[in-house]
Amino acid sequence: MKNLISCDKPTIAALADRLKRANSHAEYQRIQCVLIRATLGSTAAQIAQLLGWSTATVHVIHSRWAKEGDALFDLRGRGGRHHQHLSPAEEGRLLAPFTTKAQAGGLLHVSEIKQAMEEKVGSAVASSTVYRMLDRHGWRKVIPRPRHPKADMQAQDAFKKTPHSGTPRGRAPG
């Protein structure tokens, strides 16, 4: 097996220092994987058993260490908006006229926002995309209340119990 990791003291000292400054568990384990090989000279199978990894993963980490060096430990976060139609700033500019309309007390329809977005993007956009965009910008669905706040519920119940004059139930017995 070829030696991909140099066992010199400056490399080991740099790895040990980096281990102390690790920001995440994944970064810590990657540094350990290289450091164990550099200090103890353990095999990939032994390192895999210590870290709870597969032997193939240890081989990949050692190979990448030989090619990339310290860049191997700079892990990018997962996730992100990789398939976006508009950037968040562009979405904000698209929603600006609708925001002013909403602040003036007007009702908004998602179909109008969808149409504006389709014109901006230049292709068809699903309604769910528009709803997710509104959610990202802190919009929420406001539904009209079921009854007027000044409604007298007792008067409404009494009205429901009185028969209407033009119905068979409302006629006087003859």
Tab-separated table of N, CA and C in Angstrom:
chain	number	residue	atom	x	y	z
A	1	MET	N	0.843	-1.161	0.000
A	1	MET	CA	0.000	0.000	0.000
A	1	MET	C	0.894	1.231	0.000
A	2	LYS	N	0.573	2.198	-0.872
A	2	LYS	CA	1.393	3.396	-0.912
A	2	LYS	C	1.036	4.331	0.234
A	3	ASN	N	1.983	5.126	0.639
A	3	ASN	CA	1.800	6.007	1.779
A	3	ASN	C	1.292	7.357	1.275
A	4	LEU	N	0.009	7.637	1.483
A	4	LEU	CA	-0.593	8.883	1.024
A	4	LEU	C	-0.446	10.014	2.039
A	5	ILE	N	-0.164	9.658	3.276
A	5	ILE	CA	-0.119	10.653	4.340
A	5	ILE	C	1.289	10.714	4.895
A	6	SER	N	1.876	11.918	4.857
A	6	SER	CA	3.225	12.063	5.397
A	6	SER	C	3.154	12.076	6.919
A	7	CYS	N	4.136	11.475	7.531
A	7	CYS	CA	4.153	11.331	8.997
A	7	CYS	C	5.136	12.287	9.646
A	8	ASP	N	5.431	13.425	9.014
A	8	ASP	CA	6.383	14.361	9.602
A	8	ASP	C	5.718	15.175	10.719
A	9	LYS	N	6.565	15.688	11.603
A	9	LYS	CA	6.071	16.368	12.799
A	9	LYS	C	5.254	17.628	12.492
A	10	PRO	N	5.639	18.455	11.519
A	10	PRO	CA	4.805	19.640	11.245
A	10	PRO	C	3.384	19.280	10.791
A	11	THR	N	3.261	18.215	9.997
A	11	THR	CA	1.934	17.790	9.536
A	11	THR	C	1.100	17.307	10.711
A	12	ILE	N	1.707	16.496	11.583
A	12	ILE	CA	0.985	15.979	12.751
A	12	ILE	C	0.594	17.119	13.688
A	13	ALA	N	1.498	18.082	13.894
A	13	ALA	CA	1.185	19.221	14.760
A	13	ALA	C	0.054	20.063	14.166
A	14	ALA	N	0.079	20.265	12.846
A	14	ALA	CA	-0.979	21.039	12.197
A	14	ALA	C	-2.323	20.319	12.305
A	15	LEU	N	-2.311	18.987	12.138
A	15	LEU	CA	-3.555	18.208	12.253
A	15	LEU	C	-4.083	18.231	13.687
A	16	ALA	N	-3.177	18.122	14.667
A	16	ALA	CA	-3.598	18.151	16.072
A	16	ALA	C	-4.201	19.514	16.425
A	17	ASP	N	-3.603	20.586	15.902
A	17	ASP	CA	-4.140	21.925	16.139
A	17	ASP	C	-5.502	22.083	15.466
A	18	ARG	N	-5.602	21.567	14.262
A	18	ARG	CA	-6.880	21.635	13.526
A	18	ARG	C	-7.967	20.833	14.254
A	19	LEU	N	-7.586	19.725	14.872
A	19	LEU	CA	-8.539	18.886	15.601
A	19	LEU	C	-9.147	19.664	16.769
A	20	LYS	N	-8.336	20.498	17.410
A	20	LYS	CA	-8.825	21.304	18.529
A	20	LYS	C	-9.823	22.372	18.074
A	21	ARG	N	-9.673	22.818	16.831
A	21	ARG	CA	-10.520	23.895	16.316
A	21	ARG	C	-11.670	23.387	15.443
A	22	ALA	N	-11.933	22.098	15.440
A	22	ALA	CA	-12.988	21.532	14.588
A	22	ALA	C	-14.343	22.124	14.957
A	23	ASN	N	-15.127	22.451	13.934
A	23	ASN	CA	-16.419	23.093	14.150
A	23	ASN	C	-17.587	22.118	14.200
A	24	SER	N	-17.401	20.940	13.658
A	24	SER	CA	-18.511	19.987	13.630
A	24	SER	C	-17.977	18.576	13.885
A	25	HIS	N	-18.882	17.681	14.179
A	25	HIS	CA	-18.513	16.286	14.423
A	25	HIS	C	-17.933	15.647	13.158
A	26	ALA	N	-18.516	15.964	12.005
A	26	ALA	CA	-18.032	15.393	10.749
A	26	ALA	C	-16.599	15.846	10.453
A	27	GLU	N	-16.332	17.117	10.682
A	27	GLU	CA	-14.976	17.634	10.471
A	27	GLU	C	-14.007	16.985	11.457
A	28	TYR	N	-14.426	16.832	12.698
A	28	TYR	CA	-13.600	16.216	13.728
A	28	TYR	C	-13.216	14.788	13.332
A	29	GLN	N	-14.180	14.020	12.848
A	29	GLN	CA	-13.897	12.640	12.462
A	29	GLN	C	-12.979	12.569	11.243
A	30	ARG	N	-13.136	13.473	10.300
A	30	ARG	CA	-12.241	13.474	9.135
A	30	ARG	C	-10.800	13.747	9.559
A	31	ILE	N	-10.638	14.712	10.456
A	31	ILE	CA	-9.286	15.019	10.935
A	31	ILE	C	-8.726	13.821	11.688
A	32	GLN	N	-9.559	13.186	12.511
A	32	GLN	CA	-9.120	11.989	13.232
A	32	GLN	C	-8.671	10.900	12.253
A	33	CYS	N	-9.412	10.726	11.189
A	33	CYS	CA	-9.106	9.683	10.210
A	33	CYS	C	-7.686	9.861	9.645
A	34	VAL	N	-7.338	11.091	9.343
A	34	VAL	CA	-6.007	11.368	8.793
A	34	VAL	C	-4.958	11.331	9.899
A	35	LEU	N	-5.302	11.880	11.061
A	35	LEU	CA	-4.339	11.961	12.164
A	35	LEU	C	-3.970	10.582	12.703
A	36	ILE	N	-4.922	9.688	12.800
A	36	ILE	CA	-4.625	8.322	13.283
A	36	ILE	C	-3.654	7.634	12.333
A	37	ARG	N	-3.860	7.834	11.049
A	37	ARG	CA	-2.962	7.228	10.061
A	37	ARG	C	-1.557	7.830	10.160
A	38	ALA	N	-1.505	9.161	10.368
A	38	ALA	CA	-0.212	9.840	10.414
A	38	ALA	C	0.562	9.498	11.687
A	39	THR	N	-0.112	9.395	12.824
A	39	THR	CA	0.587	9.172	14.083
A	39	THR	C	0.815	7.697	14.374
A	40	LEU	N	-0.215	6.882	14.219
A	40	LEU	CA	-0.108	5.475	14.596
A	40	LEU	C	0.208	4.550	13.430
A	41	GLY	N	-0.025	5.024	12.219
A	41	GLY	CA	0.217	4.181	11.047
A	41	GLY	C	-0.785	3.041	10.935
A	42	SER	N	-1.974	3.208	11.497
A	42	SER	CA	-2.996	2.159	11.471
A	42	SER	C	-3.490	1.918	10.049
A	43	THR	N	-4.014	0.730	9.823
A	43	THR	CA	-4.558	0.397	8.504
A	43	THR	C	-5.939	1.023	8.360
A	44	ALA	N	-6.429	1.037	7.137
A	44	ALA	CA	-7.750	1.608	6.864
A	44	ALA	C	-8.836	0.822	7.602
A	45	ALA	N	-8.671	-0.491	7.696
A	45	ALA	CA	-9.656	-1.320	8.389
A	45	ALA	C	-9.696	-0.985	9.877
A	46	GLN	N	-8.536	-0.764	10.483
A	46	GLN	CA	-8.490	-0.421	11.905
A	46	GLN	C	-9.113	0.956	12.156
A	47	ILE	N	-8.783	1.905	11.296
A	47	ILE	CA	-9.337	3.256	11.439
A	47	ILE	C	-10.852	3.220	11.248
A	48	ALA	N	-11.311	2.446	10.273
A	48	ALA	CA	-12.750	2.324	10.020
A	48	ALA	C	-13.462	1.762	11.243
A	49	GLN	N	-12.852	0.797	11.880
A	49	GLN	CA	-13.460	0.202	13.070
A	49	GLN	C	-13.499	1.215	14.216
A	50	LEU	N	-12.451	2.002	14.368
A	50	LEU	CA	-12.411	3.012	15.422
A	50	LEU	C	-13.476	4.100	15.218
A	51	LEU	N	-13.654	4.525	13.965
A	51	LEU	CA	-14.568	5.631	13.676
A	51	LEU	C	-15.988	5.180	13.375
A	52	GLY	N	-16.181	3.879	13.173
A	52	GLY	CA	-17.505	3.390	12.824
A	52	GLY	C	-17.851	3.634	11.374
A	53	TRP	N	-16.857	3.698	10.523
A	53	TRP	CA	-17.027	3.926	9.096
A	53	TRP	C	-16.750	2.646	8.343
A	54	SER	N	-16.958	2.702	7.036
A	54	SER	CA	-16.549	1.586	6.185
A	54	SER	C	-15.094	1.804	5.765
A	55	THR	N	-14.445	0.736	5.398
A	55	THR	CA	-13.044	0.824	4.962
A	55	THR	C	-12.935	1.692	3.710
A	56	ALA	N	-13.907	1.584	2.822
A	56	ALA	CA	-13.878	2.370	1.579
A	56	ALA	C	-13.910	3.873	1.882
A	57	THR	N	-14.673	4.276	2.885
A	57	THR	CA	-14.741	5.698	3.245
A	57	THR	C	-13.389	6.186	3.741
A	58	VAL	N	-12.713	5.371	4.518
A	58	VAL	CA	-11.384	5.746	5.016
A	58	VAL	C	-10.419	5.892	3.843
A	59	HIS	N	-10.481	4.985	2.881
A	59	HIS	CA	-9.624	5.087	1.695
A	59	HIS	C	-9.905	6.381	0.934
A	60	VAL	N	-11.170	6.737	0.812
A	60	VAL	CA	-11.536	7.965	0.099
A	60	VAL	C	-10.988	9.187	0.831
A	61	ILE	N	-11.130	9.220	2.147
A	61	ILE	CA	-10.632	10.361	2.930
A	61	ILE	C	-9.115	10.485	2.784
A	62	HIS	N	-8.400	9.373	2.859
A	62	HIS	CA	-6.933	9.413	2.714
A	62	HIS	C	-6.535	9.867	1.327
A	63	SER	N	-7.230	9.386	0.313
A	63	SER	CA	-6.926	9.780	-1.060
A	63	SER	C	-7.193	11.269	-1.263
A	64	ARG	N	-8.318	11.743	-0.752
A	64	ARG	CA	-8.632	13.164	-0.894
A	64	ARG	C	-7.659	14.034	-0.114
A	65	TRP	N	-7.166	13.539	1.029
A	65	TRP	CA	-6.169	14.286	1.802
A	65	TRP	C	-4.901	14.464	0.975
A	66	ALA	N	-4.500	13.402	0.282
A	66	ALA	CA	-3.289	13.478	-0.547
A	66	ALA	C	-3.469	14.485	-1.688
A	67	LYS	N	-4.684	14.594	-2.230
A	67	LYS	CA	-4.935	15.497	-3.366
A	67	LYS	C	-5.246	16.926	-2.930
A	68	GLU	N	-6.101	17.075	-1.908
A	68	GLU	CA	-6.631	18.386	-1.549
A	68	GLU	C	-5.959	19.022	-0.347
A	69	GLY	N	-5.417	18.230	0.536
A	69	GLY	CA	-4.813	18.775	1.747
A	69	GLY	C	-5.871	19.253	2.726
A	70	ASP	N	-5.637	20.415	3.357
A	70	ASP	CA	-6.546	20.942	4.371
A	70	ASP	C	-7.931	21.296	3.821
A	71	ALA	N	-8.065	21.479	2.535
A	71	ALA	CA	-9.368	21.806	1.947
A	71	ALA	C	-10.382	20.690	2.180
A	72	LEU	N	-9.907	19.492	2.436
A	72	LEU	CA	-10.783	18.350	2.714
A	72	LEU	C	-11.655	18.606	3.944
A	73	PHE	N	-11.136	19.371	4.889
A	73	PHE	CA	-11.846	19.567	6.148
A	73	PHE	C	-12.835	20.728	6.110
A	74	ASP	N	-12.800	21.539	5.086
A	74	ASP	CA	-13.733	22.654	4.963
A	74	ASP	C	-15.025	22.127	4.353
A	75	LEU	N	-15.946	21.769	5.222
A	75	LEU	CA	-17.198	21.167	4.778
A	75	LEU	C	-18.227	22.254	4.491
A	76	ARG	N	-18.899	22.120	3.376
A	76	ARG	CA	-19.995	23.024	3.055
A	76	ARG	C	-21.265	22.459	3.668
A	77	GLY	N	-22.171	23.351	4.026
A	77	GLY	CA	-23.447	22.922	4.558
A	77	GLY	C	-24.300	22.281	3.464
A	78	ARG	N	-25.142	21.371	3.871
A	78	ARG	CA	-26.048	20.742	2.920
A	78	ARG	C	-27.243	21.639	2.675
A	79	GLY	N	-27.929	21.351	1.610
A	79	GLY	CA	-29.162	22.066	1.316
A	79	GLY	C	-28.912	23.297	0.486
A	80	GLY	N	-29.937	24.082	0.352
A	80	GLY	CA	-29.840	25.300	-0.424
A	80	GLY	C	-30.850	25.304	-1.549
A	81	ARG	N	-31.022	26.455	-2.146
A	81	ARG	CA	-31.971	26.596	-3.239
A	81	ARG	C	-31.207	26.463	-4.544
A	82	HIS	N	-31.063	25.243	-5.011
A	82	HIS	CA	-30.285	24.994	-6.218
A	82	HIS	C	-31.098	25.184	-7.493
A	83	HIS	N	-32.416	25.114	-7.410
A	83	HIS	CA	-33.270	25.207	-8.582
A	83	HIS	C	-34.273	26.341	-8.403
A	84	GLN	N	-33.774	27.544	-8.222
A	84	GLN	CA	-34.664	28.669	-7.973
A	84	GLN	C	-34.951	29.426	-9.262
A	85	HIS	N	-36.150	29.959	-9.349
A	85	HIS	CA	-36.509	30.796	-10.492
A	85	HIS	C	-35.938	32.196	-10.321
A	86	LEU	N	-36.091	32.732	-9.117
A	86	LEU	CA	-35.648	34.086	-8.817
A	86	LEU	C	-34.865	34.081	-7.507
A	87	SER	N	-33.932	34.996	-7.400
A	87	SER	CA	-33.209	35.127	-6.132
A	87	SER	C	-34.150	35.744	-5.098
A	88	PRO	N	-33.829	35.632	-3.807
A	88	PRO	CA	-34.694	36.244	-2.791
A	88	PRO	C	-34.885	37.753	-2.988
A	89	ALA	N	-33.861	38.443	-3.458
A	89	ALA	CA	-33.992	39.884	-3.697
A	89	ALA	C	-34.956	40.154	-4.851
A	90	GLU	N	-34.856	39.352	-5.918
A	90	GLU	CA	-35.770	39.516	-7.051
A	90	GLU	C	-37.204	39.188	-6.648
A	91	GLU	N	-37.366	38.189	-5.794
A	91	GLU	CA	-38.705	37.856	-5.300
A	91	GLU	C	-39.283	39.029	-4.515
A	92	GLY	N	-38.452	39.662	-3.701
A	92	GLY	CA	-38.906	40.819	-2.927
A	92	GLY	C	-39.355	41.959	-3.825
A	93	ARG	N	-38.592	42.197	-4.915
A	93	ARG	CA	-38.976	43.250	-5.858
A	93	ARG	C	-40.270	42.884	-6.588
A	94	LEU	N	-40.457	41.605	-6.876
A	94	LEU	CA	-41.682	41.156	-7.543
A	94	LEU	C	-42.898	41.354	-6.634
A	95	LEU	N	-42.717	41.121	-5.331
A	95	LEU	CA	-43.825	41.231	-4.379
A	95	LEU	C	-44.074	42.659	-3.900
A	96	ALA	N	-43.189	43.606	-4.205
A	96	ALA	CA	-43.312	44.980	-3.697
A	96	ALA	C	-44.644	45.631	-4.062
A	97	PRO	N	-45.098	45.592	-5.323
A	97	PRO	CA	-46.385	46.237	-5.612
A	97	PRO	C	-47.556	45.557	-4.896
A	98	PHE	N	-47.474	44.267	-4.723
A	98	PHE	CA	-48.531	43.552	-4.015
A	98	PHE	C	-48.517	43.892	-2.529
A	99	THR	N	-47.325	44.153	-1.992
A	99	THR	CA	-47.203	44.536	-0.586
A	99	THR	C	-47.882	45.879	-0.338
A	100	THR	N	-47.648	46.828	-1.231
A	100	THR	CA	-48.287	48.141	-1.058
A	100	THR	C	-49.799	48.016	-1.182
A	101	LYS	N	-50.265	47.176	-2.079
A	101	LYS	CA	-51.706	46.957	-2.233
A	101	LYS	C	-52.291	46.334	-0.962
A	102	ALA	N	-51.581	45.379	-0.374
A	102	ALA	CA	-52.056	44.716	0.843
A	102	ALA	C	-52.064	45.685	2.017
A	103	GLN	N	-51.066	46.548	2.104
A	103	GLN	CA	-51.001	47.504	3.209
A	103	GLN	C	-52.106	48.550	3.109
A	104	ALA	N	-52.590	48.779	1.888
A	104	ALA	CA	-53.693	49.715	1.697
A	104	ALA	C	-55.040	49.069	2.011
A	105	GLY	N	-55.022	47.779	2.357
A	105	GLY	CA	-56.248	47.093	2.742
A	105	GLY	C	-56.884	46.295	1.629
A	106	GLY	N	-56.189	46.154	0.512
A	106	GLY	CA	-56.750	45.402	-0.609
A	106	GLY	C	-56.563	43.905	-0.450
A	107	LEU	N	-57.424	43.158	-1.128
A	107	LEU	CA	-57.299	41.705	-1.133
A	107	LEU	C	-56.358	41.279	-2.240
A	108	LEU	N	-55.551	40.284	-1.964
A	108	LEU	CA	-54.631	39.761	-2.958
A	108	LEU	C	-55.081	38.391	-3.409
A	109	HIS	N	-54.864	38.122	-4.672
A	109	HIS	CA	-55.180	36.818	-5.225
A	109	HIS	C	-53.889	36.196	-5.712
A	110	VAL	N	-53.686	34.956	-5.356
A	110	VAL	CA	-52.451	34.266	-5.733
A	110	VAL	C	-52.338	34.180	-7.250
A	111	SER	N	-53.464	34.116	-7.931
A	111	SER	CA	-53.423	34.030	-9.394
A	111	SER	C	-52.751	35.260	-10.007
A	112	GLU	N	-52.964	36.441	-9.406
A	112	GLU	CA	-52.305	37.652	-9.903
A	112	GLU	C	-50.794	37.586	-9.685
A	113	ILE	N	-50.398	37.132	-8.505
A	113	ILE	CA	-48.971	37.022	-8.199
A	113	ILE	C	-48.342	35.966	-9.099
A	114	LYS	N	-49.048	34.864	-9.320
A	114	LYS	CA	-48.546	33.791	-10.192
A	114	LYS	C	-48.347	34.316	-11.604
A	115	GLN	N	-49.314	35.100	-12.104
A	115	GLN	CA	-49.207	35.649	-13.456
A	115	GLN	C	-48.005	36.591	-13.562
A	116	ALA	N	-47.796	37.429	-12.550
A	116	ALA	CA	-46.643	38.341	-12.556
A	116	ALA	C	-45.338	37.561	-12.521
A	117	MET	N	-45.315	36.488	-11.738
A	117	MET	CA	-44.099	35.677	-11.647
A	117	MET	C	-43.827	34.968	-12.974
A	118	GLU	N	-44.871	34.454	-13.620
A	118	GLU	CA	-44.685	33.785	-14.905
A	118	GLU	C	-44.164	34.751	-15.964
A	119	GLU	N	-44.645	36.010	-15.939
A	119	GLU	CA	-44.139	37.018	-16.872
A	119	GLU	C	-42.665	37.309	-16.609
A	120	LYS	N	-42.306	37.378	-15.334
A	120	LYS	CA	-40.913	37.670	-14.956
A	120	LYS	C	-39.982	36.520	-15.330
A	121	VAL	N	-40.432	35.274	-15.061
A	121	VAL	CA	-39.595	34.103	-15.306
A	121	VAL	C	-39.573	33.742	-16.789
A	122	GLY	N	-40.728	33.896	-17.434
A	122	GLY	CA	-40.807	33.562	-18.845
A	122	GLY	C	-41.275	32.142	-19.109
A	123	SER	N	-41.781	31.478	-18.097
A	123	SER	CA	-42.313	30.123	-18.272
A	123	SER	C	-43.400	29.891	-17.223
A	124	ALA	N	-44.102	28.776	-17.362
A	124	ALA	CA	-45.169	28.444	-16.421
A	124	ALA	C	-44.585	28.119	-15.045
A	125	VAL	N	-45.318	28.510	-14.013
A	125	VAL	CA	-44.889	28.288	-12.633
A	125	VAL	C	-46.052	27.648	-11.885
A	126	ALA	N	-45.758	26.653	-11.076
A	126	ALA	CA	-46.794	25.976	-10.300
A	126	ALA	C	-47.292	26.890	-9.178
A	127	SER	N	-48.545	26.708	-8.813
A	127	SER	CA	-49.122	27.508	-7.720
A	127	SER	C	-48.379	27.271	-6.413
A	128	SER	N	-47.924	26.028	-6.200
A	128	SER	CA	-47.201	25.721	-4.964
A	128	SER	C	-45.912	26.526	-4.870
A	129	THR	N	-45.291	26.822	-5.998
A	129	THR	CA	-44.078	27.641	-6.008
A	129	THR	C	-44.385	29.038	-5.501
A	130	VAL	N	-45.522	29.576	-5.917
A	130	VAL	CA	-45.913	30.919	-5.484
A	130	VAL	C	-46.217	30.915	-3.987
A	131	TYR	N	-46.927	29.888	-3.508
A	131	TYR	CA	-47.237	29.810	-2.083
A	131	TYR	C	-45.964	29.687	-1.244
A	132	ARG	N	-44.972	28.907	-1.717
A	132	ARG	CA	-43.712	28.778	-0.979
A	132	ARG	C	-42.961	30.113	-0.965
A	133	MET	N	-43.023	30.848	-2.090
A	133	MET	CA	-42.375	32.155	-2.148
A	133	MET	C	-43.023	33.103	-1.141
A	134	LEU	N	-44.363	33.102	-1.080
A	134	LEU	CA	-45.054	33.961	-0.120
A	134	LEU	C	-44.686	33.588	1.318
A	135	ASP	N	-44.561	32.307	1.586
A	135	ASP	CA	-44.171	31.846	2.915
A	135	ASP	C	-42.757	32.299	3.260
A	136	ARG	N	-41.836	32.233	2.278
A	136	ARG	CA	-40.457	32.673	2.513
A	136	ARG	C	-40.399	34.144	2.905
A	137	HIS	N	-41.320	34.936	2.364
A	137	HIS	CA	-41.301	36.371	2.619
A	137	HIS	C	-42.233	36.776	3.763
A	138	GLY	N	-42.698	35.794	4.531
A	138	GLY	CA	-43.445	36.088	5.749
A	138	GLY	C	-44.919	36.379	5.541
A	139	TRP	N	-45.445	36.077	4.365
A	139	TRP	CA	-46.867	36.283	4.134
A	139	TRP	C	-47.631	35.124	4.738
A	140	ARG	N	-48.862	35.371	5.108
A	140	ARG	CA	-49.693	34.301	5.628
A	140	ARG	C	-51.095	34.460	5.061
A	141	LYS	N	-51.829	33.393	5.095
A	141	LYS	CA	-53.176	33.408	4.560
A	141	LYS	C	-54.121	33.943	5.633
A	142	VAL	N	-54.812	35.021	5.316
A	142	VAL	CA	-55.771	35.606	6.238
A	142	VAL	C	-57.159	35.312	5.683
A	143	ILE	N	-57.978	34.681	6.496
A	143	ILE	CA	-59.312	34.283	6.073
A	143	ILE	C	-60.323	35.215	6.725
A	144	PRO	N	-61.370	35.620	6.009
A	144	PRO	CA	-62.393	36.463	6.645
A	144	PRO	C	-63.017	35.744	7.835
A	145	ARG	N	-63.359	36.500	8.843
A	145	ARG	CA	-63.928	35.887	10.036
A	145	ARG	C	-65.337	35.366	9.726
A	146	PRO	N	-65.782	34.345	10.461
A	146	PRO	CA	-67.073	33.731	10.150
A	146	PRO	C	-68.275	34.613	10.479
A	147	ARG	N	-68.149	35.554	11.403
A	147	ARG	CA	-69.279	36.437	11.708
A	147	ARG	C	-68.749	37.810	12.115
A	148	HIS	N	-69.617	38.754	12.039
A	148	HIS	CA	-69.267	40.119	12.369
A	148	HIS	C	-69.004	40.225	13.875
A	149	PRO	N	-68.005	40.973	14.289
A	149	PRO	CA	-67.698	41.048	15.722
A	149	PRO	C	-68.800	41.718	16.543
A	150	LYS	N	-69.641	42.556	15.924
A	150	LYS	CA	-70.708	43.228	16.660
A	150	LYS	C	-72.044	42.493	16.537
A	151	ALA	N	-72.039	41.289	15.958
A	151	ALA	CA	-73.280	40.541	15.773
A	151	ALA	C	-73.845	40.102	17.120
A	152	ASP	N	-75.174	40.150	17.236
A	152	ASP	CA	-75.859	39.724	18.451
A	152	ASP	C	-76.334	38.290	18.231
A	153	MET	N	-75.649	37.341	18.829
A	153	MET	CA	-75.950	35.928	18.610
A	153	MET	C	-77.333	35.547	19.144
A	154	GLN	N	-77.764	36.155	20.240
A	154	GLN	CA	-79.082	35.837	20.803
A	154	GLN	C	-80.191	36.305	19.866
A	155	ALA	N	-80.024	37.463	19.276
A	155	ALA	CA	-81.023	37.969	18.337
A	155	ALA	C	-81.095	37.084	17.100
A	156	GLN	N	-79.944	36.605	16.652
A	156	GLN	CA	-79.932	35.709	15.490
A	156	GLN	C	-80.634	34.397	15.813
A	157	ASP	N	-80.384	33.847	16.992
A	157	ASP	CA	-81.044	32.588	17.380
A	157	ASP	C	-82.552	32.787	17.497
A	158	ALA	N	-82.994	33.917	18.049
A	158	ALA	CA	-84.436	34.194	18.176
A	158	ALA	C	-85.065	34.341	16.795
A	159	PHE	N	-84.363	34.950	15.892
A	159	PHE	CA	-84.878	35.135	14.530
A	159	PHE	C	-85.035	33.790	13.823
A	160	LYS	N	-84.094	32.880	14.068
A	160	LYS	CA	-84.159	31.566	13.433
A	160	LYS	C	-85.378	30.771	13.923
A	161	LYS	N	-85.841	31.037	15.148
A	161	LYS	CA	-86.962	30.290	15.722
A	161	LYS	C	-88.316	30.849	15.290
A	162	THR	N	-88.392	32.066	14.794
A	162	THR	CA	-89.672	32.629	14.350
A	162	THR	C	-89.939	32.204	12.920
A	163	PRO	N	-91.155	31.728	12.625
A	163	PRO	CA	-91.471	31.300	11.259
A	163	PRO	C	-91.673	32.505	10.340
A	164	HIS	N	-91.393	32.301	9.086
A	164	HIS	CA	-91.576	33.363	8.100
A	164	HIS	C	-93.060	33.454	7.761
A	165	SER	N	-93.547	34.620	7.421
A	165	SER	CA	-94.980	34.831	7.207
A	165	SER	C	-95.499	34.193	5.917
A	166	GLY	N	-94.672	33.998	4.907
A	166	GLY	CA	-95.148	33.479	3.639
A	166	GLY	C	-95.046	31.966	3.518
A	167	THR	N	-94.715	31.258	4.563
A	167	THR	CA	-94.547	29.813	4.488
A	167	THR	C	-95.727	29.101	5.110
A	168	PRO	N	-95.960	27.824	4.800
A	168	PRO	CA	-97.078	27.092	5.414
A	168	PRO	C	-96.975	27.084	6.929
A	169	ARG	N	-95.785	27.079	7.468
A	169	ARG	CA	-95.660	27.070	8.933
A	169	ARG	C	-96.005	28.440	9.519
A	170	GLY	N	-95.884	29.466	8.722
A	170	GLY	CA	-96.133	30.803	9.227
A	170	GLY	C	-97.587	31.223	9.151
A	171	ARG	N	-98.454	30.440	8.491
A	171	ARG	CA	-99.871	30.807	8.377
A	171	ARG	C	-100.595	30.530	9.697
A	172	ALA	N	-101.519	31.366	9.930
A	172	ALA	CA	-102.331	31.175	11.134
A	172	ALA	C	-103.268	29.992	10.934
A	173	PRO	N	-103.519	29.194	11.969
A	173	PRO	CA	-104.422	28.052	11.805
A	173	PRO	C	-105.837	28.542	11.474
A	174	GLY	N	-106.409	27.923	10.481
A	174	GLY	CA	-107.668	28.440	10.009
A	174	GLY	C	-108.808	27.618	10.255
